[in-house]
Coordinates of C-alpha atoms in Angstrom, one line a residue:
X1 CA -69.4 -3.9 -2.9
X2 CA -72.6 -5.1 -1.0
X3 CA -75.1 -2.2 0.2
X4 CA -74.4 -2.3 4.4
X5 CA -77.5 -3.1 6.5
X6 CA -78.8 -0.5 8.4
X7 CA -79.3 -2.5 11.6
X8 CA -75.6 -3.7 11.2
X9 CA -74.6 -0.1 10.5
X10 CA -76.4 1.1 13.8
X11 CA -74.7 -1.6 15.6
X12 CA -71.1 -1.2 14.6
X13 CA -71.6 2.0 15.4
X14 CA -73.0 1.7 19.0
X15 CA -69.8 -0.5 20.0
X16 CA -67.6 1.7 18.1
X17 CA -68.8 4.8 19.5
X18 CA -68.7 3.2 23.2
X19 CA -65.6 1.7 22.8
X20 CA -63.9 5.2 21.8
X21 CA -66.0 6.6 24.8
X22 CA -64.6 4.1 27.8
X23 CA -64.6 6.4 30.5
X24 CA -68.5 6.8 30.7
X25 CA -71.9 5.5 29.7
X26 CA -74.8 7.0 27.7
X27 CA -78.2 7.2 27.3
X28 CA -80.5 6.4 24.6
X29 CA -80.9 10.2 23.9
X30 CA -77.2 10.9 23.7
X31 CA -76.7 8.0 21.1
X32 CA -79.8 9.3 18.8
X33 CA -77.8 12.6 19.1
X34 CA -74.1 11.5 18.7
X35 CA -75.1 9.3 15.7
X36 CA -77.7 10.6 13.8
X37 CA -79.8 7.6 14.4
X38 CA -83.7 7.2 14.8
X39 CA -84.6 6.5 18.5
X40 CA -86.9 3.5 17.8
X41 CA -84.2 1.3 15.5
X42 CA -81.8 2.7 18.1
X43 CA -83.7 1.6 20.6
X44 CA -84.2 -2.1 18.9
X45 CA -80.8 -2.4 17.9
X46 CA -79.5 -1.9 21.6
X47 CA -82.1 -4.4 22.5
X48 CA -80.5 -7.0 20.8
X49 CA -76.6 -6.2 21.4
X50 CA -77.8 -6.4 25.4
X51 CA -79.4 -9.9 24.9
X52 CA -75.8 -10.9 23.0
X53 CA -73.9 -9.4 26.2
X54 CA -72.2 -7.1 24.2
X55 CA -73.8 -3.6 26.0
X56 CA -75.4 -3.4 29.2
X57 CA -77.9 -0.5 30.6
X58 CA -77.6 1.0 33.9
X59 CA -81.0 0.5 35.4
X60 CA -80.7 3.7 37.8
X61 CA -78.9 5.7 35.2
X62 CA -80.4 4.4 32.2
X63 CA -76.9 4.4 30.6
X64 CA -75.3 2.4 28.0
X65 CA -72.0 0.7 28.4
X66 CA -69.8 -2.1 26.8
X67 CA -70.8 -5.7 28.1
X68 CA -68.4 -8.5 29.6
X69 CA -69.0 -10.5 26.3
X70 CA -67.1 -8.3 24.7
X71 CA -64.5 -9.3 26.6
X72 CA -64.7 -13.1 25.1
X73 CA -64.7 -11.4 22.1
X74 CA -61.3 -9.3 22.2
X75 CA -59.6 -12.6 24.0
X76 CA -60.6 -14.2 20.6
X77 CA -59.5 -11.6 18.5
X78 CA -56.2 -11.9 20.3
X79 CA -55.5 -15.2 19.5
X80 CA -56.5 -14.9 16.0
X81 CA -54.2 -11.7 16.1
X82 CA -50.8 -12.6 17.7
X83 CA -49.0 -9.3 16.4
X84 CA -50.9 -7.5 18.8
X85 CA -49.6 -9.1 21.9
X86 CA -46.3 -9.3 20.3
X87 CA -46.8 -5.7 19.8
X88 CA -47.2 -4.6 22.8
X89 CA -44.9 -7.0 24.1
X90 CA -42.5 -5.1 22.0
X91 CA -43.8 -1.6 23.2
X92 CA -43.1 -3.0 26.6
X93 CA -39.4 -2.9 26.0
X94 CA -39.3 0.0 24.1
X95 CA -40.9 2.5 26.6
X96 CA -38.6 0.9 29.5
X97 CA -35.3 1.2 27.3
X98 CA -36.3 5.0 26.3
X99 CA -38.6 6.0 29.0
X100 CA -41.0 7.2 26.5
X101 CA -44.7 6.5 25.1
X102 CA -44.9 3.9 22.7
X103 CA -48.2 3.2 21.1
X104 CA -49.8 0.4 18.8
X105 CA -52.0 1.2 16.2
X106 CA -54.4 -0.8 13.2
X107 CA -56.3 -0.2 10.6
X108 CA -59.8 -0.7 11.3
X109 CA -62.5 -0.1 8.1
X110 CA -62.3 3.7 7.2
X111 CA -60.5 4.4 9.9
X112 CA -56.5 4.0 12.7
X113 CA -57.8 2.9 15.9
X114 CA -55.0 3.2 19.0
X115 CA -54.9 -0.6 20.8
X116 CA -52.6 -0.2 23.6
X117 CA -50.1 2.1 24.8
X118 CA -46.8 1.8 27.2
X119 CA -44.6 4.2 29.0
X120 CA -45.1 7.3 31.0
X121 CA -47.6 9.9 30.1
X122 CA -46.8 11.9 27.8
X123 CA -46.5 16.2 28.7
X124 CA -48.3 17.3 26.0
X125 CA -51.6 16.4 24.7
X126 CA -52.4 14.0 22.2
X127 CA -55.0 12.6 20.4
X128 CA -54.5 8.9 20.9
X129 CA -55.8 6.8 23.5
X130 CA -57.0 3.2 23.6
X131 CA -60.2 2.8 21.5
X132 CA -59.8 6.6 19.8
X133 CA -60.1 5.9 16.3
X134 CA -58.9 8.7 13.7
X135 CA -59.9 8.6 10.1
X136 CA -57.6 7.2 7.8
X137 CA -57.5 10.2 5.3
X138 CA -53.9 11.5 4.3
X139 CA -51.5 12.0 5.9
X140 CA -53.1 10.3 8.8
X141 CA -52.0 6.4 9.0
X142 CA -49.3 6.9 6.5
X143 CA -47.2 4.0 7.3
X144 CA -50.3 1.4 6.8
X145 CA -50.4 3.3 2.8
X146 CA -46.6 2.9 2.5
X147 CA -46.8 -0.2 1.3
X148 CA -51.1 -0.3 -0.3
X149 CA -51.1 -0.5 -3.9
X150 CA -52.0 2.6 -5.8
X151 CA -55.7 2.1 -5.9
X152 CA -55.3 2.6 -2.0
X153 CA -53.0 5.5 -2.2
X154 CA -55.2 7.4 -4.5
X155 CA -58.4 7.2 -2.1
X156 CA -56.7 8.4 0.9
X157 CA -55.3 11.3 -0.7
X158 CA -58.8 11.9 -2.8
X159 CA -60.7 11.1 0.9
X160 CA -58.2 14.6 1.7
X161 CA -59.1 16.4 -0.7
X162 CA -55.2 17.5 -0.8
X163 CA -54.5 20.0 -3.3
X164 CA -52.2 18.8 -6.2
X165 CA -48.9 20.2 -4.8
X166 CA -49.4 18.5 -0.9
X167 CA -51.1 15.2 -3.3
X168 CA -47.6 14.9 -4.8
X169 CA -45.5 15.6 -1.2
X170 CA -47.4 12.7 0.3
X171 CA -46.6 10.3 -2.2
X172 CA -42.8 11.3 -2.5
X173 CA -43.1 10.5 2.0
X174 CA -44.6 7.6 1.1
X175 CA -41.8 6.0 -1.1
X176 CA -39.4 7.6 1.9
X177 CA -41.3 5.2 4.4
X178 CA -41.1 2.4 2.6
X179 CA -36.9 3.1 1.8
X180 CA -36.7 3.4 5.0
X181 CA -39.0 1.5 7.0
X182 CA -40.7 4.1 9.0
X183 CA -42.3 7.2 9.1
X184 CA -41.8 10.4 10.9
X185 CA -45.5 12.8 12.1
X186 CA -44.7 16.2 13.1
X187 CA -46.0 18.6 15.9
X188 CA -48.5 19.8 13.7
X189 CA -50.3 16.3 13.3
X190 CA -51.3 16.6 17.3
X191 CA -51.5 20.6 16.7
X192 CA -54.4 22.2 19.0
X193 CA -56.4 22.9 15.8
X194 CA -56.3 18.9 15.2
X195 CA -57.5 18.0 18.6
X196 CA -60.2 20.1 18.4
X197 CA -61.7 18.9 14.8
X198 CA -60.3 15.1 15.4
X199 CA -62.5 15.7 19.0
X200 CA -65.5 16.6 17.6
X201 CA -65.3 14.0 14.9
X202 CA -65.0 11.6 17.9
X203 CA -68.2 13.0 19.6
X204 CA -70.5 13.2 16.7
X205 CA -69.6 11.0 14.4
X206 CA -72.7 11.1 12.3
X207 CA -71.9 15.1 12.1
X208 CA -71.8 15.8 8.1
X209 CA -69.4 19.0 8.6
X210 CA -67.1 17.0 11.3
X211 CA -65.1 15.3 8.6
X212 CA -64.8 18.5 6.4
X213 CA -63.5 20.5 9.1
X214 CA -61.1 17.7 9.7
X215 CA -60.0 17.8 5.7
X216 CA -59.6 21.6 6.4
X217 CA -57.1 21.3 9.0
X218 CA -55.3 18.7 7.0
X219 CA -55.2 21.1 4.0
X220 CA -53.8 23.9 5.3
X221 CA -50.2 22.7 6.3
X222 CA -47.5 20.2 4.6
X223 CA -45.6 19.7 7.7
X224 CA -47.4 16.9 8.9
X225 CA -45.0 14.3 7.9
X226 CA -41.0 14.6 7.9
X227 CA -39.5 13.8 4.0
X228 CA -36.1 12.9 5.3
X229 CA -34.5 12.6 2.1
X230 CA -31.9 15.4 1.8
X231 CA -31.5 16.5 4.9
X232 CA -28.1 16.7 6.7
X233 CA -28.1 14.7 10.3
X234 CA -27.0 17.5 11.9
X235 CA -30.3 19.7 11.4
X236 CA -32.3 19.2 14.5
X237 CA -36.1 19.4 14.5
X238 CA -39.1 18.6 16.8
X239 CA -40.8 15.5 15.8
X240 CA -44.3 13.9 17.2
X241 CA -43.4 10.4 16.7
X242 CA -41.5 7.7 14.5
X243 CA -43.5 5.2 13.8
X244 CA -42.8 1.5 12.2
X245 CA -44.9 -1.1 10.6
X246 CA -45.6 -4.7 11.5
X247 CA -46.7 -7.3 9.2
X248 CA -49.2 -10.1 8.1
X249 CA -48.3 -13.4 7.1
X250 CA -49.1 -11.8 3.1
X251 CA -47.0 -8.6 3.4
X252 CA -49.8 -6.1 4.2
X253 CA -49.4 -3.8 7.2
X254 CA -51.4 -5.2 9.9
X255 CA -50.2 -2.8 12.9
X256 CA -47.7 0.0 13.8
X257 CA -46.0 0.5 16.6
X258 CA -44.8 4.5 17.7
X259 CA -42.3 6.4 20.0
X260 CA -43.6 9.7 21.1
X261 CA -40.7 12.3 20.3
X262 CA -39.7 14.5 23.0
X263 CA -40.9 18.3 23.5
X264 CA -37.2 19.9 22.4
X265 CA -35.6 19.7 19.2
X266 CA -33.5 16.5 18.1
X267 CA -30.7 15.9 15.2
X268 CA -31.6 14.2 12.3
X269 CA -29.0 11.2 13.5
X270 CA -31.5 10.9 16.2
X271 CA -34.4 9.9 14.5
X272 CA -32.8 7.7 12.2
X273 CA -31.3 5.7 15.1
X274 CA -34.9 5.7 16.8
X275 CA -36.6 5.1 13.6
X276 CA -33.6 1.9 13.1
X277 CA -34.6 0.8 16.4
X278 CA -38.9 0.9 16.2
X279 CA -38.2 -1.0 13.0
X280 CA -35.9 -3.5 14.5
X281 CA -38.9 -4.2 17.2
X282 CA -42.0 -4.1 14.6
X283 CA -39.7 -6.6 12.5
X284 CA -39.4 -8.6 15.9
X285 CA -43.4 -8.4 15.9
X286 CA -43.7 -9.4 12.7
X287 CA -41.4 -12.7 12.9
X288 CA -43.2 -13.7 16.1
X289 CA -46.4 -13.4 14.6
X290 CA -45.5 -15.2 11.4
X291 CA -45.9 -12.2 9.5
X292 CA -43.6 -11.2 6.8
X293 CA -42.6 -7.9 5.0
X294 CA -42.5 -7.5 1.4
X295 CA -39.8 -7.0 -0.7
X296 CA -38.2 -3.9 -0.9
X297 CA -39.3 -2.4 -4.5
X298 CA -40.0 1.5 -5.6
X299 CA -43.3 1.1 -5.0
X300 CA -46.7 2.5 -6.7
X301 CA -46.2 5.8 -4.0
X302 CA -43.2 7.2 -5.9
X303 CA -44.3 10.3 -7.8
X304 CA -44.0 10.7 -11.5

């Protein structure tokens, strides 16, 4: 793998960090500090995304935000990416049939980043919004490792750190997912202890001990994802989301698309038939967009 640039670095970085950041700009300062960056490359490298359009600087404020170019730039990536419109397209319908939240998620690098979301706002907090970006580190992003060959399975549960025991759970969930063509995060996955570390990962990204904390969190509980094998559809239990993949014209999962679970306790019969009907839009997404999902097989997830 080639060495990254540092000035390519600093400026994925910028646009990454202001893009997860909409709702404000920053300042020079506030950059150096959020990402661990030197304050004269800094201040070259945002020289040269402003002369591309790509961030502009408050004159009064002296504040960084996104520039209009990027705009050209994400209308581009959209037609080169129909699965996203067909996506939300699809999480249009969803969140008006169920009145709930439906989000759409890829893989971007190292890390999920939430694209769009539809439906009302959900009660209770979360931790995606457009532009948030989570690391993909088990069991976060399980249904884009579903279907990733074994090499890929292995680094997200070594990026974890998971014990042995929890190693082995995920990969059992993961060969559920693909069986059944969805996954199912629980409460704990959007617990207040998660917020908090997947928060300050957002905000200082260049922070050593931000992903470590993150890893802790992650450690301490195997609840985060729902192993449905086994149980009866009768048992009722609180869910975060169920969540389907779409896929690329090659078979690998490009995006996912989500229902947010309700606040009460649900049968088992209820989040099959949800999780039946998120993958009956993603597979709607997929055929629009040309993709196509591979077939069904036990998979390298399946523990020994």
């Amino acid at each position: 793998m080639a060495r990254p640039a540092p000035a390519s670095v600093r400026a994925a970085s910028i646009v990454s960090f202001l893009t997860a950041h909409p709702s404000r700009g920053f300042t020079i300062t506030e950059l150096v500090r959020h990402l661990g960056m030197n304050i004269a490359s800094a201040h070259a490298t945002l020289a040269v995304l402003c002369d591309c359009g790509f961030v502009i600087r408050d004159p009064v404020h002296r504040t960084y935000v996104l520039g209009p170019a990027l705009a050209a730039t994400g209308y581009a990536a959209l037609e080169q990416h129909p699965a996203i419109e067909a996506a939300i397209d699809e999480a249009e319908k969803l969140a008006a049939e169920l009145a709930a939240e439906v989000g759409v998620t890829a893989v971007a690098g190292r890390d999920v980043i939430f694209l769009a979301r539809r439906g009302p706002e959900p009660l209770a907090q979360t931790i995606g919004y457009p532009g948030d970006r989570s690391p993909l580190l088990a069991p976060i992003g399980s249904v884009f490792m579903a279907w990733a060959d074994d090499d890929a399975i292995t680094a997200w549960l070594e990026r974890a750190e998971l014990p042995l025991e929890l190693a082995v759970y995920y990969r059992k969930v993961l060969a559920d997912v693909r069986t059944r063509g969805f996954s199912v995060p629980m409460p704990p996955i959007a617990s207040p202890a998660m917020i908090e570390a997947m928060a300050a990962l957002r905000s200082e990204p260049a922070d050593g001990d931000a992903e470590p904390r993150l890893r802790e969190v992650l450690q301490k509980t195997d609840e985060m994802l729902l192993l449905l094998d086994g149980l009866s559809g009768s048992e009722e239990v609180v869910f975060k989301t169920v969540t389907a993949p779409i896929f690329d014209p090659i078979g690998r999962v490009l995006l996912s698309l989500s229902i947010t679970g309700p606040d009460h306790p649900v049968s088992i019969d209820h989040i099959l038939e949800l999780g039946r009907r998120v993958a009956q839009s993603a597979s709607v997404a997929t055929r629009r967009s040309r993709g196509r999902a591979p077939q069904p097989s036990p998979g390298p997830g399946t523990a020994d």
